[in-house]
Short mmCIF file of C-alpha atoms and ligand atoms in Angstrom, two decimals:
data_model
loop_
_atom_site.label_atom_id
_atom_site.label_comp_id
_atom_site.label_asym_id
_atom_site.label_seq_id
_atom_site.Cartn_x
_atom_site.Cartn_y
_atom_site.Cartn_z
CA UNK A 1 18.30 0.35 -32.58
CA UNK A 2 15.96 -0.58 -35.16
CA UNK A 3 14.68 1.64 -37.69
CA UNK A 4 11.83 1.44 -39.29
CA UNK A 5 11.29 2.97 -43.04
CA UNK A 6 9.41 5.83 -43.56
CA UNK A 7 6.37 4.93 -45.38
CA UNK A 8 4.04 7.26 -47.59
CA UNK A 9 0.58 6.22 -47.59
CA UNK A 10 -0.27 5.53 -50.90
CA UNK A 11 -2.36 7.84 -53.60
CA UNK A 12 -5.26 6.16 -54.96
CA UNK A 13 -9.05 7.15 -55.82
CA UNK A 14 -9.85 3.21 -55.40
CA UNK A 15 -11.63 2.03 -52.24
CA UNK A 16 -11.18 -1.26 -50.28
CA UNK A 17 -13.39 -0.59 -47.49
CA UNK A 18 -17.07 0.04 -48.17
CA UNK A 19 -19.63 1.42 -45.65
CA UNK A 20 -21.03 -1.01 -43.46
CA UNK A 21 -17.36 -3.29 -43.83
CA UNK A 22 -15.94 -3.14 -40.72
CA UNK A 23 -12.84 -4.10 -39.19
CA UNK A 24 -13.75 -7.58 -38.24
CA UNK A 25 -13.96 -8.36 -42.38
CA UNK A 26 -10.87 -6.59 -43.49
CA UNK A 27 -9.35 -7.28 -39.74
CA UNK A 28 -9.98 -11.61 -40.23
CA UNK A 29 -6.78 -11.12 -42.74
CA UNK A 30 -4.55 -8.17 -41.96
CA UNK A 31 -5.23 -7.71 -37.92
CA UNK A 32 -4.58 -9.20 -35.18
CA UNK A 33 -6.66 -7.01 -32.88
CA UNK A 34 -9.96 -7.03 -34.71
CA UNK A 35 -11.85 -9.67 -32.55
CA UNK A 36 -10.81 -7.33 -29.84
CA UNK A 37 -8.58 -9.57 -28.66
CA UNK A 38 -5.96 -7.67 -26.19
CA UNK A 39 -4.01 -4.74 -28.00
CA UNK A 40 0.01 -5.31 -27.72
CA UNK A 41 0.24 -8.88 -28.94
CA UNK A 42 0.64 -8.34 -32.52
CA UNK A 43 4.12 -9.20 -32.30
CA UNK A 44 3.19 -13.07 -31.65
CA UNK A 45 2.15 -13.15 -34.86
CA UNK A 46 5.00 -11.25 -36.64
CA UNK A 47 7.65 -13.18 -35.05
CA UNK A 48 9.77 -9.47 -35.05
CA UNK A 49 11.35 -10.67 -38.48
CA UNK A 50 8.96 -8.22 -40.04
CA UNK A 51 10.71 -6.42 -43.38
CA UNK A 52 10.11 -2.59 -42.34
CA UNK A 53 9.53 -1.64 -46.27
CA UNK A 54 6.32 -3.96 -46.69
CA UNK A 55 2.55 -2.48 -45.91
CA UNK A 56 1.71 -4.28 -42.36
CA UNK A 57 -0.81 -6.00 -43.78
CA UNK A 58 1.52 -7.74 -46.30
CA UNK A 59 4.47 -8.35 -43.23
CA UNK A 60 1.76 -9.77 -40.86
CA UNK A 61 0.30 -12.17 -43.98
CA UNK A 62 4.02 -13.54 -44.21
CA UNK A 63 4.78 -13.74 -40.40
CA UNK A 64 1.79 -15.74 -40.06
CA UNK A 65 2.69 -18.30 -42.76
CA UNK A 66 6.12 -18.51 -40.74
CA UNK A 67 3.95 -19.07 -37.69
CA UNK A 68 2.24 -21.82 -39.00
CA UNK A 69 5.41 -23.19 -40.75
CA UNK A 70 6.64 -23.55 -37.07
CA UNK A 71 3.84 -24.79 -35.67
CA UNK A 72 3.75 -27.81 -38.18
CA UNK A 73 7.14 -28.50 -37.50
CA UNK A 74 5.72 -28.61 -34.24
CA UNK A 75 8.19 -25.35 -32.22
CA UNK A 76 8.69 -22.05 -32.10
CA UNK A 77 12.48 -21.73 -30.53
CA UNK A 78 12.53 -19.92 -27.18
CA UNK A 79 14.57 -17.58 -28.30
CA UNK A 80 12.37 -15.78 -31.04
CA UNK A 81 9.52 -16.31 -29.27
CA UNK A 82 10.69 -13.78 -26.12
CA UNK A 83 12.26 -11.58 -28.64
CA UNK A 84 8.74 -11.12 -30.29
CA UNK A 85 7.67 -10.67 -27.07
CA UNK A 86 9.53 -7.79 -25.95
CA UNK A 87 9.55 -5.97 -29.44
CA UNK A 88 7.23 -2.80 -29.21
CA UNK A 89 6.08 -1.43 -32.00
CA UNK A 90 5.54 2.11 -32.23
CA UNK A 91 3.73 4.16 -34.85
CA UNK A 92 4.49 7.71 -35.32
CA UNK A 93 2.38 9.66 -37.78
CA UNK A 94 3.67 13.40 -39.03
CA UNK A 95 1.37 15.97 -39.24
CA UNK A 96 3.11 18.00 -41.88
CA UNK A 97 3.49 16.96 -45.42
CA UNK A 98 6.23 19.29 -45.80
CA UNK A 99 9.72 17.88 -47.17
CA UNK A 100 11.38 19.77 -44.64
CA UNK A 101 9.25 18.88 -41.67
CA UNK A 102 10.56 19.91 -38.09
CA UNK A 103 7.82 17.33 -37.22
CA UNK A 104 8.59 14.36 -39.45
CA UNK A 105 12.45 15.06 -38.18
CA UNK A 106 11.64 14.65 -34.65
CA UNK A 107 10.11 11.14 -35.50
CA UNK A 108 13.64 10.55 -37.51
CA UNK A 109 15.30 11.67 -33.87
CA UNK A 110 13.12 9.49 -31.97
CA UNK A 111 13.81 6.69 -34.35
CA UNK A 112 17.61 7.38 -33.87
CA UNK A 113 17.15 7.60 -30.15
CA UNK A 114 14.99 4.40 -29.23
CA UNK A 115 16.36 1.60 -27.45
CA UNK A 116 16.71 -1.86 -29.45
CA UNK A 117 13.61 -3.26 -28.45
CA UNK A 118 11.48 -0.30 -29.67
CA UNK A 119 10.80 -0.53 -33.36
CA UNK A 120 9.30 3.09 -34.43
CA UNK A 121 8.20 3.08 -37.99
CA UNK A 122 6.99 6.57 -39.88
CA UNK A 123 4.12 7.44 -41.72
CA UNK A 124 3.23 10.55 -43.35
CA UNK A 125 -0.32 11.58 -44.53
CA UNK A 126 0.49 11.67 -48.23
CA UNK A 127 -2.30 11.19 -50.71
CA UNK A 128 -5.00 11.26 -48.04
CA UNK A 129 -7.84 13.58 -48.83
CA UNK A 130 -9.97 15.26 -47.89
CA UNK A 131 -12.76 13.49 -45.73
CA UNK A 132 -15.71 13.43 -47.69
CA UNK A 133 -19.40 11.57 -46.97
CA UNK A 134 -20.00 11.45 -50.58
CA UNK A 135 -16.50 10.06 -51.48
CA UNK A 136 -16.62 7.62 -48.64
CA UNK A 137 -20.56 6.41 -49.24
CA UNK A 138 -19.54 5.94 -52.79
CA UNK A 139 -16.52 4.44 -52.82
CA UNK A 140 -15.75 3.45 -49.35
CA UNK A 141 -11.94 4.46 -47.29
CA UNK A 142 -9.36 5.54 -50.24
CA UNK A 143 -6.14 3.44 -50.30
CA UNK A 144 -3.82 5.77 -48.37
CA UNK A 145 -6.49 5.90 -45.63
CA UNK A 146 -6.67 2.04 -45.51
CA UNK A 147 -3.02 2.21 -45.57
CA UNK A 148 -2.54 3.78 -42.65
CA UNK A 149 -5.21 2.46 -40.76
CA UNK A 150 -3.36 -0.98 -41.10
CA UNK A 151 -0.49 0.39 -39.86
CA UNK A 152 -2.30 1.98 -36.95
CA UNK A 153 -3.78 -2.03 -36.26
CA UNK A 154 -0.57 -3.30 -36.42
CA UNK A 155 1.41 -0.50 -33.82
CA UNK A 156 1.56 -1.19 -29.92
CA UNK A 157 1.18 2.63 -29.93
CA UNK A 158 1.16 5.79 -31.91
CA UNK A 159 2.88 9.04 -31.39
CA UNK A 160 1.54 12.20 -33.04
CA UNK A 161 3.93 14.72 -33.98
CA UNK A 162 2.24 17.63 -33.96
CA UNK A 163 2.64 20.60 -35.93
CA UNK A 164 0.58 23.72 -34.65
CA UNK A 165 -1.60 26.13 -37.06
CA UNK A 166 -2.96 29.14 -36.02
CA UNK A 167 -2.61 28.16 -31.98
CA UNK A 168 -4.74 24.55 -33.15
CA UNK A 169 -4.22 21.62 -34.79
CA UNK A 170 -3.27 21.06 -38.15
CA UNK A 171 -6.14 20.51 -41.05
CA UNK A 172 -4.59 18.21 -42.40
CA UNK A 173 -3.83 16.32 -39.45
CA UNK A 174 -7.47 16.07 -38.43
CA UNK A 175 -8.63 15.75 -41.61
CA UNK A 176 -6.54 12.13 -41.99
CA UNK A 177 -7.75 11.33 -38.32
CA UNK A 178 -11.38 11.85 -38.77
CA UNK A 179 -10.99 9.22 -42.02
CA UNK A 180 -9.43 7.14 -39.58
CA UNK A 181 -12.38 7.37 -37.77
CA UNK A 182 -14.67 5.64 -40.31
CA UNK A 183 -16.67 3.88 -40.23
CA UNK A 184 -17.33 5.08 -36.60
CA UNK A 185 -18.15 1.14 -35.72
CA UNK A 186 -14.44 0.43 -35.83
CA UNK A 187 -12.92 2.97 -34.17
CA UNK A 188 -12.58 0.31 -30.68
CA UNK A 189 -10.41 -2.04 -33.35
CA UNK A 190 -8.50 1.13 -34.34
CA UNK A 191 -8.59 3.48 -31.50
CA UNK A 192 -9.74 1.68 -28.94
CA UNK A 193 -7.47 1.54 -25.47
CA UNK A 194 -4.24 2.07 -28.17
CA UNK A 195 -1.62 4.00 -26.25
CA UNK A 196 -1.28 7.46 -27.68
CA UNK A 197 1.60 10.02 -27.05
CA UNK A 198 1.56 13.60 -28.56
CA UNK A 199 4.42 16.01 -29.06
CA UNK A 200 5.05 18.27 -31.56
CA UNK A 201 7.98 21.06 -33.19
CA UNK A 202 6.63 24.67 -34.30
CA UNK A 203 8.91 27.79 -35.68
CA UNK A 204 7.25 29.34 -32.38
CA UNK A 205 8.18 30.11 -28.82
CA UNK A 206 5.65 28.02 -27.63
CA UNK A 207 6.40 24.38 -29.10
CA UNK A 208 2.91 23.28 -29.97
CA UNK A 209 1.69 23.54 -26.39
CA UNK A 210 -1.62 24.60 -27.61
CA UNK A 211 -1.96 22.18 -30.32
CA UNK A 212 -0.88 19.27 -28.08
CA UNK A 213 -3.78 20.09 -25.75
CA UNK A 214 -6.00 20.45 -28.50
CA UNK A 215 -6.00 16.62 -29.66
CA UNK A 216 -6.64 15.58 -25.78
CA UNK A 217 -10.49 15.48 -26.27
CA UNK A 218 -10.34 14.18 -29.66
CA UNK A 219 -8.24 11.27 -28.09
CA UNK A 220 -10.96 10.84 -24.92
CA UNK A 221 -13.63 10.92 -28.26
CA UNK A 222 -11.77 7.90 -29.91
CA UNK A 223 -11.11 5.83 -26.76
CA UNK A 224 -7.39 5.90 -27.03
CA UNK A 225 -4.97 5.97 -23.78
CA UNK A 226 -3.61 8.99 -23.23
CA UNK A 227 0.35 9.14 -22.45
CA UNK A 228 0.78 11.90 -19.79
CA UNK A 229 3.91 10.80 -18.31
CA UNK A 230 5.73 13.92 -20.12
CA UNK A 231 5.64 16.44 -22.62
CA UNK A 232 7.69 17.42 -25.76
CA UNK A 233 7.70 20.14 -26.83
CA UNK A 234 10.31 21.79 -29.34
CA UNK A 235 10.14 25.19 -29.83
CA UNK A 236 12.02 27.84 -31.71
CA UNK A 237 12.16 24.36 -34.47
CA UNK A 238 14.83 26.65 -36.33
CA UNK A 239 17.78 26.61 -33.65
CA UNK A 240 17.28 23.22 -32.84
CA UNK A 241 17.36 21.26 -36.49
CA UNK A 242 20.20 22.03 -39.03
CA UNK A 243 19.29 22.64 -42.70
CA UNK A 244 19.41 18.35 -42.73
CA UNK A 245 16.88 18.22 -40.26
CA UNK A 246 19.46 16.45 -37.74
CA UNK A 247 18.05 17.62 -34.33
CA UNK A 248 21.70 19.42 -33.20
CA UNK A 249 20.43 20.17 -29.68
CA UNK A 250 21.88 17.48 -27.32
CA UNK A 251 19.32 18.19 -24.06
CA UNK A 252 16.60 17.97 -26.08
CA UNK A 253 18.06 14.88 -27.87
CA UNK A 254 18.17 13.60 -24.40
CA UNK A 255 14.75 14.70 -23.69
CA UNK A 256 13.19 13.24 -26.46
CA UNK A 257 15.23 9.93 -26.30
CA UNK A 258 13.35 10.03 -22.17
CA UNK A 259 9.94 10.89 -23.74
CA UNK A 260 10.43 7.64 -26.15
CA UNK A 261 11.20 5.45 -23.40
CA UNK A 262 8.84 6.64 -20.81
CA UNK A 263 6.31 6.03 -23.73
CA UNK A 264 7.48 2.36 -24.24
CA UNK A 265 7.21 1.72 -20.37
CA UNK A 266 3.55 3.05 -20.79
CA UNK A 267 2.91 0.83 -23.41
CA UNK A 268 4.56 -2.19 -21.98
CA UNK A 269 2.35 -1.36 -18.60
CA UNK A 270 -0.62 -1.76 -20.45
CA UNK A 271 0.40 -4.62 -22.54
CA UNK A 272 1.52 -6.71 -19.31
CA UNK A 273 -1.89 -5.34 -17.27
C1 FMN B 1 -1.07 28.41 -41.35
C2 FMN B 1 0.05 28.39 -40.37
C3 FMN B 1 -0.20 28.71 -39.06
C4 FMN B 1 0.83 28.66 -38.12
N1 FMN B 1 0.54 28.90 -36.80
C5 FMN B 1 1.50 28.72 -35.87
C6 FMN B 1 1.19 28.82 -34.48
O1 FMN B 1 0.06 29.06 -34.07
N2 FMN B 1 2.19 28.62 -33.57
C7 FMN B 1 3.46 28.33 -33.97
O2 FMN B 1 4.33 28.15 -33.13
N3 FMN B 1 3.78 28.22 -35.29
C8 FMN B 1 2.84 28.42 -36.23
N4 FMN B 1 3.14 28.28 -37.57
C9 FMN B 1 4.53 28.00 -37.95
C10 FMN B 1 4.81 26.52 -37.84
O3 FMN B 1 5.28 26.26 -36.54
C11 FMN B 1 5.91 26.15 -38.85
O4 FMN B 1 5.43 26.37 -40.17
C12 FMN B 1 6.40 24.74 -38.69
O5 FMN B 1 7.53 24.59 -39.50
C13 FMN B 1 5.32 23.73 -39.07
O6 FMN B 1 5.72 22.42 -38.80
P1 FMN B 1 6.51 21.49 -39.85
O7 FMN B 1 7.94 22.04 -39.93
O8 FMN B 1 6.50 20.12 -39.28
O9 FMN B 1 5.84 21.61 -41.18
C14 FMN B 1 2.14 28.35 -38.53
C15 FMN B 1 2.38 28.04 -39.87
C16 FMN B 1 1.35 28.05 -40.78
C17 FMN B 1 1.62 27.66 -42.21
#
């Protein structure tokens, strides 16, 4: 298994990306994907020796100076290259901030449960406010927005975990997902055709279910691909997690560690088509 670190997008006022920047700029250095060049071929450049505690952009900066190293010594040996190859590499975003997060759990679970070729790496939405014209015409995306969005670029595929508010989605969920969606000219480099899974934990008897359907036609708005090969959905969080947030319940253990896999497949289906 490998496990990513869970990262906290970073607090900041400062800006790096001003109106009217758009991926391609900021994209020429930290992604892969910005010339829309085929989605699911990041790892090529990474080499899968990325160091899971780094920012993306700084991992995929490094990886390419190894790539380069290897091509002036002329080879790339076999053996890395079909390791990068298979890696995927699997974003999942929380939608809680809170410490104790039946959501940001799951993602632990799933991290625990994915096979060795899935690399599934956290983020939470820390230090992300709230969206703003003003803010964002005079200063451009805040750092923990730009954070994220690199690590969005540099994923295979995201998975939301979903907490549900009042029978919808989150604020603060959308809220960081909407800044994500600035400026709207990028949102092909990071939305566009990326394989999306949703699932979600709630105190309820209903396990998000109404959330979950919630972010379909904001998904269908932002061009992503839908994962509907099967649904998670963890209800009545409190009987399932311990007070360590270990997910206790072996079925849905089980269930989750299927939903994880049947998402790589997806992903690896598009990636090969
Ligand atoms: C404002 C608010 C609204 C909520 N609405 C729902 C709801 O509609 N359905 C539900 O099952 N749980 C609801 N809950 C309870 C959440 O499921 C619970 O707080 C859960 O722990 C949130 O996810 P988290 O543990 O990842 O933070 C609500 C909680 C809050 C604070």
């Amino acid at each position: 298994m490998s496990v990513g670190a869970e990262s906290v997008a970073r607090n900041s006022t400062k800006s790096n990306l001003k109106p009217g920047e758009s991926a391609a700029k900021v994209g020429d250095l930290r992604n892969p994907h910005a010339d829309g060049a085929k989605r699911g071929r990041a790892d090529s450049f990474t080499g899968g020796a990325a160091c899971h505690h780094r920012t993306s952009g700084a991992h995929i900066r490094d990886a390419m100076a190894s790539v380069m190293l290897d091509n002036e010594q002329g080879h790339t040996p076999a053996s890395s290259r079909n390791e990068a190859r298979q890696m995927i590499r699997i974003l999942g975003i929380s939608g809680s901030l809170r410490a104790q997060s039946y959501n940001t759990a799951l993602l632990r679970a799933a991290q625990s449960e994915a096979d060795a070729q899935i690399r599934l790496d956290i983020a939470t939405l820390h230090g992300i406010p709230l969206y703003d014209a003003d803010l964002e015409a005079r200063e451009g995306l805040p750092a923990a927005v730009v954070a994220l969005r690199e690590q969005v670029m540099a994923s295979d595929g995201l998975i939301l975990a979903t907490p549900e508010y009042n029978n919808g989605i989150p604020g603060v969920f959308k809220n960081a997902i909407d800044w994500l969606s600035r400026p709207a000219n990028d949102i092909p480099a990071v939305f566009g055709n990326r394989p999306v899974a949703v699932l979600g934990a709630s105190a309820g008897g209903f396990g998000t279910v109404l959330a979950q359907n919630d972010w379909l036609p904001v998904l269908k708005t932002l061009g992503t691909r839908h994962y509907s090969g099967g649904r998670l959905l963890v209800a009545r969080a409190g009987q399932v997690f311990d007070a360590q947030g270990e997910l206790t319940d072996a079925g849905m253990r089980t269930r989750l560690k299927e939903f994880v896999g049947g998402f790589a497949a997806f992903v690896e289906g598009l990636r090969a088509g």
